[in-house]
CSV table of C-alpha atoms in Angstrom, one decimal:
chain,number,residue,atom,x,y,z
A,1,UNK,CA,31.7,-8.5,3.4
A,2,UNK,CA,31.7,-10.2,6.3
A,3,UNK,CA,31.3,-14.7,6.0
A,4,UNK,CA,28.6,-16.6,7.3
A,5,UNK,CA,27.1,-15.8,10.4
A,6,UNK,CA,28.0,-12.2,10.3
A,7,UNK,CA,26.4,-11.4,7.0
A,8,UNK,CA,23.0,-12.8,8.3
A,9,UNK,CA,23.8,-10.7,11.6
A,10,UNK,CA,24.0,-7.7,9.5
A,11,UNK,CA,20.8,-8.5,7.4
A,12,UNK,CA,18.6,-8.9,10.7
A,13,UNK,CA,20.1,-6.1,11.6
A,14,UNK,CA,19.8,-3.3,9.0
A,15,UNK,CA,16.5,-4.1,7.9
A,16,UNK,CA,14.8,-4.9,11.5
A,17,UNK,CA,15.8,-1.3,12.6
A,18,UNK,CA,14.4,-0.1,9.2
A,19,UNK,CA,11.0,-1.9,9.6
A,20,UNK,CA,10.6,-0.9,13.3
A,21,UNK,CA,12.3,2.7,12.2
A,22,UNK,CA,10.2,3.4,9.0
A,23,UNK,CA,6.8,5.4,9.5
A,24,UNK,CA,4.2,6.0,6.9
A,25,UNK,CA,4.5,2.6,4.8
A,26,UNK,CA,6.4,1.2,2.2
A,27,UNK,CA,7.7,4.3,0.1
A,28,UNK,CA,8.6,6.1,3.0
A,29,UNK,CA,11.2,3.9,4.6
A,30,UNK,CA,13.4,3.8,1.2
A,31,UNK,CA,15.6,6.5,2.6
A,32,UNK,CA,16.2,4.3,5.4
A,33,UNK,CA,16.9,1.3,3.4
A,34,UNK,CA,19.4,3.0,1.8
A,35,UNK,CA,21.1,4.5,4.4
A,36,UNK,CA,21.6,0.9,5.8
A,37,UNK,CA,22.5,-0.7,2.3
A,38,UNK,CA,24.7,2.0,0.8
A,39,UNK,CA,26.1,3.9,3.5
A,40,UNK,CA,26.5,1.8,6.6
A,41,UNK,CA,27.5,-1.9,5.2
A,42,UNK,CA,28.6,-0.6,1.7
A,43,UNK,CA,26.7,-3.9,0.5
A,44,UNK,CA,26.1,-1.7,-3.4
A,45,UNK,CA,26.7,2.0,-3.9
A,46,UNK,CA,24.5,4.8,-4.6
A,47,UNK,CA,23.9,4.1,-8.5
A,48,UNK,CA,23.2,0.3,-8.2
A,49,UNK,CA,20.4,1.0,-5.5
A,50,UNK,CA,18.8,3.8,-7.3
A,51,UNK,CA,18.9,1.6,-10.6
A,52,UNK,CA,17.7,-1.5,-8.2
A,53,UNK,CA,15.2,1.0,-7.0
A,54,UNK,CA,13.6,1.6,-10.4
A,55,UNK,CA,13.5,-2.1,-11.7
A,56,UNK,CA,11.4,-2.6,-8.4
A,57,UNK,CA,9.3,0.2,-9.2
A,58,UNK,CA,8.1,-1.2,-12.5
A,59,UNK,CA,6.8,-4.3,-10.5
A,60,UNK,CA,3.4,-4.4,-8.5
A,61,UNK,CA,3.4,-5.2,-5.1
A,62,UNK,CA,4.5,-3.5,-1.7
A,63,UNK,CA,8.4,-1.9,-2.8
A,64,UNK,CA,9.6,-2.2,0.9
A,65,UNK,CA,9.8,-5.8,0.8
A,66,UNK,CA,11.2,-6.3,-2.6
A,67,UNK,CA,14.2,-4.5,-1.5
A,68,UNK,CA,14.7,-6.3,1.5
A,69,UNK,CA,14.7,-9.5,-0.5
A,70,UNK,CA,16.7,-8.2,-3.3
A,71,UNK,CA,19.6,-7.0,-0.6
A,72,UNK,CA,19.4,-10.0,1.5
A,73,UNK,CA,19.5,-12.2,-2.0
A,74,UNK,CA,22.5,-10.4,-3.1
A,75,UNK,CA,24.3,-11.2,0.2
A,76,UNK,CA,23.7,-14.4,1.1
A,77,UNK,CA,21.5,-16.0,-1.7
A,78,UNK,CA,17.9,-17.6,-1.1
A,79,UNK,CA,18.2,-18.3,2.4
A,80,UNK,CA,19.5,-14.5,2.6
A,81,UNK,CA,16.3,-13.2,1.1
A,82,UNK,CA,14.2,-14.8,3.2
A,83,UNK,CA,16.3,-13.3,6.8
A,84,UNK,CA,15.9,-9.8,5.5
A,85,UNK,CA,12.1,-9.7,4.6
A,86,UNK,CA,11.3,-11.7,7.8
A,87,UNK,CA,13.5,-9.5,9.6
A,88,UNK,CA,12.3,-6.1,8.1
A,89,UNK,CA,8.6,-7.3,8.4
A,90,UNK,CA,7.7,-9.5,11.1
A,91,UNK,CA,8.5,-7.1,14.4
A,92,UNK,CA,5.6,-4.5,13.3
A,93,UNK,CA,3.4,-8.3,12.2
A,94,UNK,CA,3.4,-9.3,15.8
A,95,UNK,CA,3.0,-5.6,17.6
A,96,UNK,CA,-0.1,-5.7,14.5
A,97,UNK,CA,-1.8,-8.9,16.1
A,98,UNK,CA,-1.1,-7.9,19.8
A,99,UNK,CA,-2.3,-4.2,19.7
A,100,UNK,CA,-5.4,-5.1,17.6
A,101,UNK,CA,-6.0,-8.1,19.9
A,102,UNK,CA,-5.8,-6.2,23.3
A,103,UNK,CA,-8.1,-3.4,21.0
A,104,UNK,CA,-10.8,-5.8,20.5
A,105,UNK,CA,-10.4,-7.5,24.0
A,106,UNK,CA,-11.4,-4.4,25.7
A,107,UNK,CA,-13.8,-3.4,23.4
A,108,UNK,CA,-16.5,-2.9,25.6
A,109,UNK,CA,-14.5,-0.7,27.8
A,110,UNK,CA,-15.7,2.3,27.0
A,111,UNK,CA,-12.2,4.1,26.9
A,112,UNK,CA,-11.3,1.7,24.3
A,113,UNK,CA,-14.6,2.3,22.4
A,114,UNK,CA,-13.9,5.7,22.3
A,115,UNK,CA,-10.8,5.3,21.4
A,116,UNK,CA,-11.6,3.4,17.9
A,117,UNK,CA,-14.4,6.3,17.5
A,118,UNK,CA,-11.8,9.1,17.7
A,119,UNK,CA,-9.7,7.5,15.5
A,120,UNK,CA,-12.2,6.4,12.7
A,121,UNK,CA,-12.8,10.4,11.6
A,122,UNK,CA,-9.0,10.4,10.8
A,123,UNK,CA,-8.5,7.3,9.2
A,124,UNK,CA,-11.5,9.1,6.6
A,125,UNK,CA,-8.9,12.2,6.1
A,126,UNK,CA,-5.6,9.8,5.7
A,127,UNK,CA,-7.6,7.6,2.8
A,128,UNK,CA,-9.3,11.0,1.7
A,129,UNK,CA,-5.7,12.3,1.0
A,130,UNK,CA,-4.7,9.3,-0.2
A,131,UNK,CA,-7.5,9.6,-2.8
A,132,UNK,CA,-6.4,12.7,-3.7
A,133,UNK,CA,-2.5,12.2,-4.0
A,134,UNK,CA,-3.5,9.3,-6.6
A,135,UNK,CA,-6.0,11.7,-8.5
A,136,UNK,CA,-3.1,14.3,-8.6
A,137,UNK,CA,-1.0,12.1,-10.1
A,138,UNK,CA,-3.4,11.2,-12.4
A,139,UNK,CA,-4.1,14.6,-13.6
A,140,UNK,CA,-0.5,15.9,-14.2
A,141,UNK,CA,1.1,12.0,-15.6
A,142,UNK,CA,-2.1,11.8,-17.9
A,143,UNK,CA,-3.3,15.0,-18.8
A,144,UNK,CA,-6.5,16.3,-17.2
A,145,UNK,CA,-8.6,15.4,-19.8
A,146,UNK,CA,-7.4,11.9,-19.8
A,147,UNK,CA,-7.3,11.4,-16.4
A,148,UNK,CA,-11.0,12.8,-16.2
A,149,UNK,CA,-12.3,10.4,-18.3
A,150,UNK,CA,-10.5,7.1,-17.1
A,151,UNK,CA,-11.1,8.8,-13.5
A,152,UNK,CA,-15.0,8.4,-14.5
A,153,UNK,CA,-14.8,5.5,-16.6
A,154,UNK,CA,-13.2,3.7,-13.7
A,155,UNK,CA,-16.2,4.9,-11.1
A,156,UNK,CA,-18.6,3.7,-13.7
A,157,UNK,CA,-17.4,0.4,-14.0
A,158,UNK,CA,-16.3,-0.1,-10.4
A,159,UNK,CA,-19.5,1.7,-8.8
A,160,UNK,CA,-22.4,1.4,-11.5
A,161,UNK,CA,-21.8,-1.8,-13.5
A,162,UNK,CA,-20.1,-3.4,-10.6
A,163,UNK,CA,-17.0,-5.0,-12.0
A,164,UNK,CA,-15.1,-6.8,-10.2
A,165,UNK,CA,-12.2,-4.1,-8.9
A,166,UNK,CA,-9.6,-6.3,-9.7
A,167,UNK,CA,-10.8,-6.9,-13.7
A,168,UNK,CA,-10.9,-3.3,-13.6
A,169,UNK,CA,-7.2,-2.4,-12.4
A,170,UNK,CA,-6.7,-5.6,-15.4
A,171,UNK,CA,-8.2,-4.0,-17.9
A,172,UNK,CA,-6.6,-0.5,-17.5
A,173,UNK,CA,-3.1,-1.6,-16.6
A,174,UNK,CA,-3.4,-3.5,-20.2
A,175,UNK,CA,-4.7,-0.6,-22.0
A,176,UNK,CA,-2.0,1.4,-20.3
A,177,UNK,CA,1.0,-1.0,-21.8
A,178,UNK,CA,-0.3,0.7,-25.3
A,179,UNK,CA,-1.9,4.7,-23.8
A,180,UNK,CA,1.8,6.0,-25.1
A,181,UNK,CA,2.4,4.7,-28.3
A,182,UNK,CA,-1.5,5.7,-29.5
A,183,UNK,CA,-0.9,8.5,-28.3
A,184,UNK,CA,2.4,8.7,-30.1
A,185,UNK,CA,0.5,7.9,-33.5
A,186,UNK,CA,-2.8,10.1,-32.8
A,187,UNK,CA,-0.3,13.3,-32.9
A,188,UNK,CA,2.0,11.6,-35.6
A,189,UNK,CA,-1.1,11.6,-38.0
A,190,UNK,CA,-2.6,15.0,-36.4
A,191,UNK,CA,0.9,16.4,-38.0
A,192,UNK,CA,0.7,14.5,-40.8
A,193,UNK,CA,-2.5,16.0,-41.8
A,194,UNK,CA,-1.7,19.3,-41.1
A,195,UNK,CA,1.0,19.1,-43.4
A,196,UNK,CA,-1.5,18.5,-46.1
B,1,UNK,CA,-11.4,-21.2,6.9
B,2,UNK,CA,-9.5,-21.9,3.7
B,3,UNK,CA,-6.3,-21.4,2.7
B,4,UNK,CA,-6.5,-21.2,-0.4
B,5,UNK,CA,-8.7,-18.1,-0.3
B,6,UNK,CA,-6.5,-16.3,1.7
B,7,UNK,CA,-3.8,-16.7,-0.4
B,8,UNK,CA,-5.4,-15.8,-3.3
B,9,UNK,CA,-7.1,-13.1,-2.1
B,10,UNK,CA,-3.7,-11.6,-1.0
B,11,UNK,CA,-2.0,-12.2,-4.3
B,12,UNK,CA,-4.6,-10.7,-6.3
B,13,UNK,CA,-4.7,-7.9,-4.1
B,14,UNK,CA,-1.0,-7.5,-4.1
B,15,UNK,CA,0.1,-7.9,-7.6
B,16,UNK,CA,-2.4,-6.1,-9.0
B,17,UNK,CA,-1.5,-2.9,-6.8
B,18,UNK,CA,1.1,-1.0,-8.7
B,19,UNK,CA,3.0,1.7,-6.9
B,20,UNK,CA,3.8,0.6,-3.5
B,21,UNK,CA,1.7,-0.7,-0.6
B,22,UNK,CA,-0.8,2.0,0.0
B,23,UNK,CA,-2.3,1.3,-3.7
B,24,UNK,CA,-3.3,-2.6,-2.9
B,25,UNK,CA,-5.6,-0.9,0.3
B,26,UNK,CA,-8.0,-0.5,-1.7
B,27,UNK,CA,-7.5,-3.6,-3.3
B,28,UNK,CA,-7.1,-5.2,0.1
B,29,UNK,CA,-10.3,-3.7,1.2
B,30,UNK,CA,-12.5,-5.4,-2.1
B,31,UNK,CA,-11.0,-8.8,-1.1
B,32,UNK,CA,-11.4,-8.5,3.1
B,33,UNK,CA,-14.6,-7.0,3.3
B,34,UNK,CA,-16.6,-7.0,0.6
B,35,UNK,CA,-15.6,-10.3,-1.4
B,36,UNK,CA,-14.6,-13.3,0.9
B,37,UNK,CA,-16.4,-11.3,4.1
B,38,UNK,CA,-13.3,-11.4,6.7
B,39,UNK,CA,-13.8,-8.2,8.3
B,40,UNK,CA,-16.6,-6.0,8.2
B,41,UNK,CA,-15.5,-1.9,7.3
B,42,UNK,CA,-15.6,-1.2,11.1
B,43,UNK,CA,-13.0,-3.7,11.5
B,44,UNK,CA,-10.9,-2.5,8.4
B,45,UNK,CA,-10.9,1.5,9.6
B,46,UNK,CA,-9.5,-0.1,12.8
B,47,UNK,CA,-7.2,-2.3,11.1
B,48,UNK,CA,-6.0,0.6,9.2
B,49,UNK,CA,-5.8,3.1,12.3
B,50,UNK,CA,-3.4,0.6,14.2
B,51,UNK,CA,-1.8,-0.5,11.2
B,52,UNK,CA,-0.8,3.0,10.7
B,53,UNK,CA,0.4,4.2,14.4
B,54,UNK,CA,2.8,1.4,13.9
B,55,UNK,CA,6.0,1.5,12.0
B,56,UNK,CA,6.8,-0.8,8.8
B,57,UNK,CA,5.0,-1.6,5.3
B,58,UNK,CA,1.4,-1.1,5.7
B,59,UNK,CA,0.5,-3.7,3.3
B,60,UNK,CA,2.4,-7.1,5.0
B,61,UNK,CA,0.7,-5.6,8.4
B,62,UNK,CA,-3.1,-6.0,7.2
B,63,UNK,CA,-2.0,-9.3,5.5
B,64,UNK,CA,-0.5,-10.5,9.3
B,65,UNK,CA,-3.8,-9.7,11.5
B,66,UNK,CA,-6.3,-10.6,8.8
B,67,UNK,CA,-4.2,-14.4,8.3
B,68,UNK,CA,-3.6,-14.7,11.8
B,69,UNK,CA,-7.3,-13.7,12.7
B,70,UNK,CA,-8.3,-16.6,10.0
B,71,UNK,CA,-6.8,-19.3,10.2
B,72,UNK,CA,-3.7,-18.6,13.5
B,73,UNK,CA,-0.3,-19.1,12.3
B,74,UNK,CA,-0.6,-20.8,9.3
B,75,UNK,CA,-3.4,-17.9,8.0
B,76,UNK,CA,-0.7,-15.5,8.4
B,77,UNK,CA,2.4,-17.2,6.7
B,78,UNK,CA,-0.1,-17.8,4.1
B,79,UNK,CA,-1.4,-13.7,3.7
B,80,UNK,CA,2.2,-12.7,4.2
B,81,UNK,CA,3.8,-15.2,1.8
B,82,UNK,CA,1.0,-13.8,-0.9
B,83,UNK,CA,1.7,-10.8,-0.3
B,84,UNK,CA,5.4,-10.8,-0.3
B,85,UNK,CA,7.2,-13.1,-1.9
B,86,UNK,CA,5.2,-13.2,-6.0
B,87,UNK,CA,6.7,-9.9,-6.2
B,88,UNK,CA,9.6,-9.9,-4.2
B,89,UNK,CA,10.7,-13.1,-6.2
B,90,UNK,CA,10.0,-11.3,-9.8
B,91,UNK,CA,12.1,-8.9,-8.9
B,92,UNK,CA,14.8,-11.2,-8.2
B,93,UNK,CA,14.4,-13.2,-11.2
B,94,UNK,CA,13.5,-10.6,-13.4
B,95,UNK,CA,16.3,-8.2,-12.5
B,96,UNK,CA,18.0,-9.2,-16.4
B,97,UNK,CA,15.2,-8.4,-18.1
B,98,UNK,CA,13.2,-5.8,-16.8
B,99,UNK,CA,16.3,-3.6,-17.1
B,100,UNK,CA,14.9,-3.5,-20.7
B,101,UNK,CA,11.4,-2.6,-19.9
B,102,UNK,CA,12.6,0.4,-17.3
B,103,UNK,CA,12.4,3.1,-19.8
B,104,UNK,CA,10.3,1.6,-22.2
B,105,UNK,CA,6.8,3.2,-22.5
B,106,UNK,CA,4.7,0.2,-21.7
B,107,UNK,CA,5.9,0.4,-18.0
B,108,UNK,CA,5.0,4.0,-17.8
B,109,UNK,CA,1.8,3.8,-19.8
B,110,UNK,CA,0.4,0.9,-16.9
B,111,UNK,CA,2.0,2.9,-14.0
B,112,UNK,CA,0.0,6.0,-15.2
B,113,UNK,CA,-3.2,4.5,-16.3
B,114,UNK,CA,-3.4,2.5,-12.9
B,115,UNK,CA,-3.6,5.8,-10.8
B,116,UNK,CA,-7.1,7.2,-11.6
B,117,UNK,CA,-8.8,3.6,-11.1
B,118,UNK,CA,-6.9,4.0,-7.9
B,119,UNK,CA,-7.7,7.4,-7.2
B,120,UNK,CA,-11.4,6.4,-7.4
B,121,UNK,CA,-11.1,3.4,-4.9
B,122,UNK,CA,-9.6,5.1,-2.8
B,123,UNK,CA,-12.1,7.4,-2.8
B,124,UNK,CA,-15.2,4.6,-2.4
B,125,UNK,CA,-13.1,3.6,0.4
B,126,UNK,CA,-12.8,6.9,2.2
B,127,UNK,CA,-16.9,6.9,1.8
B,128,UNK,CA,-17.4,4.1,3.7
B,129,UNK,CA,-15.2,4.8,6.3
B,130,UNK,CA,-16.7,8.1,6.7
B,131,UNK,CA,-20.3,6.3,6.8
B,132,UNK,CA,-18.8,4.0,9.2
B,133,UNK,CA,-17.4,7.2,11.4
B,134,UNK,CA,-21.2,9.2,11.5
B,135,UNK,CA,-22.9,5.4,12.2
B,136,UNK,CA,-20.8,5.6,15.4
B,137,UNK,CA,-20.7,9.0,16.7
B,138,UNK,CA,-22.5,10.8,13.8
B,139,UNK,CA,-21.7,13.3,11.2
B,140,UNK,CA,-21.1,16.3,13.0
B,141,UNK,CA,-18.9,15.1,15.5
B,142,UNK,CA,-16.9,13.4,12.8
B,143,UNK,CA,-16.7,16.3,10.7
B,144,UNK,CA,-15.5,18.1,13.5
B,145,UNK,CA,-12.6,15.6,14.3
B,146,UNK,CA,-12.0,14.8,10.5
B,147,UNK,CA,-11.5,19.3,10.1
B,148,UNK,CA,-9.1,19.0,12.8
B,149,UNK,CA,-7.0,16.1,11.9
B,150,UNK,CA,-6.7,17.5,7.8
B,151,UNK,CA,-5.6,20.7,9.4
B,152,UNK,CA,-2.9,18.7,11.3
B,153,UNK,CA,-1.6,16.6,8.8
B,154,UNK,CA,-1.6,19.1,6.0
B,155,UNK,CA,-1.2,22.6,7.2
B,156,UNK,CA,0.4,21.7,10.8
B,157,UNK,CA,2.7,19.2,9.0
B,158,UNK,CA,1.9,16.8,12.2
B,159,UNK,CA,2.9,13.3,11.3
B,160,UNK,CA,-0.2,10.9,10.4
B,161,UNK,CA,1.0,8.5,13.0
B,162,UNK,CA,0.8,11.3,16.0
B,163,UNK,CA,-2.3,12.9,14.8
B,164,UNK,CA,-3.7,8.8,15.2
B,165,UNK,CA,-2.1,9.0,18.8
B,166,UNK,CA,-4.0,12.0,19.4
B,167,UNK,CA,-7.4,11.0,18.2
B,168,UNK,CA,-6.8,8.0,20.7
B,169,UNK,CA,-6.1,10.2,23.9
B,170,UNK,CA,-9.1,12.5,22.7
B,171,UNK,CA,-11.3,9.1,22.4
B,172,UNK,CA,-10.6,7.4,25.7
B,173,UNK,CA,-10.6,11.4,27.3
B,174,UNK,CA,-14.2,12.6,25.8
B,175,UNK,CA,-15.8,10.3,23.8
B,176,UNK,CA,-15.9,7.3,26.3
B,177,UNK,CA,-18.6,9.5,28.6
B,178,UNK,CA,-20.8,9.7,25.8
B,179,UNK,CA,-20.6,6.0,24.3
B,180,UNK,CA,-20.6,4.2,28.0
């Protein structure tokens, strides 16, 4: 590992290219990440960024970032975390403000309002299978019977009653901490009984 | 504007969204638009658009425009800070302990239970930017570009971010006649 200067060189580095590299968010540039981390600067090997990997995974919160600031802690401490997430994330920040700005400068071009009206059909597809990766998942983690009824519990509360979206994402991620070990018991006793 | 708000409403957003970025969009999108008022949805389907024809976490790119739209500089160390360092910093402090909660079912039970309330806001969300899309250029039209991009991106295999370049060329190309 190389001292001082070098170790931050590295940082701004390997995880500018993979924020300027990765396409498709977050989850998607984890390959890269570890390519740059295992394989190129040798900074942990293969099983301490998968197990890394899954510790992050049990957090909320873009999973990106966390690894950037992991990595840089582990190399150069506090000051090292904060390099590699600035690194990783501010190039694609600034290219965010410019390209929306000069977007909404020229608005009234009509090239430019064209532009944002071709786009908006496909941003509806992207979120639509978006939508329906999540429900996917829902229905083969949970069972679909279970993800059924949360899926339309969840749209009554959010959509009918109102709740607040966040209350809602509360209330189901603390039911959620318990789903497994009911439904451990329900079949426990289900056996039980048909032993009797 | 106030600072506060913005971090908050980036925090909540963020540590609330299990799963990666793309699950706080959603979340993002209650606290933007509809809560503390930002951006309308016409501004958010852009925001999204860009934000995904550029490279990088999707989730620290909405927190950088909407800060720095708010409040300059300071808004968007504050949105990015929310959105970044709460769990970037658990993960780092944590890394001890949550070694014990990996495999335990509590973890799995709120990573699973998360994903239908998920799969429905996303789907709320994909509503109003499809009422946003026929507002503009009406249903038809959009159906019509909405068929062609899910053929791209599923069966053409076309990356997301080209099929977004495309739509672009075929905006300024044809639709600017009709909206000039």
């Amino acid at each position: 590992m190389p001292e001082g200067i070098g170790a931050y060189k590295e940082l701004v580095l390997a995880m500018g290219r993979t924020g300027i590299l990765g396409y498709g968010g977050g989850p998607s540039v984890i390959p890269l990440i570890r390519y740059e981390a295992v394989t190129r600067y040798r900074w942990l090997d293969d099983d301490e960024f998968g197990e890394i990997l899954a510790l992050a995974n049990t957090l909320p919160g873009p999973i990106a970032t966390k690894m950037a600031a992991y990595l840089g802690y582990k190399q150069k401490g506090a000051s090292g975390a904060v390099v590699a997430v600035i690194a990783h994330i501010l190039p694609t920040s600034i290219a965010m403000i410019a390209l929306l700005g000069i977007l909404y400068a020229l608005r009234h071009s009509g090239i430019v309002a064209g532009m944002i009206a071709a786009v908006r059909p496909v941003i509806f597809v992207m979120l639509g299978l978006m939508a329906y990766e999540f429900a996917a998942k829902a229905w083969k983690g949970l069972g679909k019977g279970f993800a059924v009824g949360f899926g339309l519990s969840a749209f009554l509360l959010l959509y009918v009653l109102n709740v607040h979206p966040g209350l809602v994402v509360a209330v189901f991620l603390a039911y959620g901490s318990v789903h497994l070990k009911m439904i451990d018991r329900w079949r426990h006793q289900l056996k039980e009984r048909g032993k009797k | 504007m106030n600072g506060w708000e913005l971090f908050w409403g980036f925090f909540v957003a963020n540590v609330l969204g299990y799963g990666g970025g793309p699950s706080s969009i959603p979340l993002m999108q209650e606290e933007i638009v509809n809560h503390y008022h930002w951006l309308t949805n016409e501004e958010f389907a852009d925001v999204l658009a860009v934000g995904n024809a550029l490279p990088g976490p999707i989730a620290t790119k909405i927190a950088a425009f909407v800060g720095y739209r708010e409040a300059g500089w300071i808004g968007l160390i504050l949105t990015t800070v929310a959105t970044v360092v709460p769990s970037a910093l658990a993960l780092i402090l944590l890394l001890r302990i949550l070694n014990r909660f990996r495999e335990s079912s509590v973890v799995k039970g709120m990573t699973l239970l998360v994903q239908p309330v998920i799969a429905v806001m996303m789907a709320g969300l994909t509503w109003e930017v499809g009422k946003v899309s026929a507002a503009s250029i009406g249903i038809w039209q959009s159906l019509g570009i909405a068929g062609v991009s899910l053929w791209a991106m599923t069966k053409g295999r076309i990356h997301p971010a080209w099929v977004i370049v495309g739509a672009f060329v075929y905006g300024s190309l044809v639709l600017s006649h009709q909206l000039s």
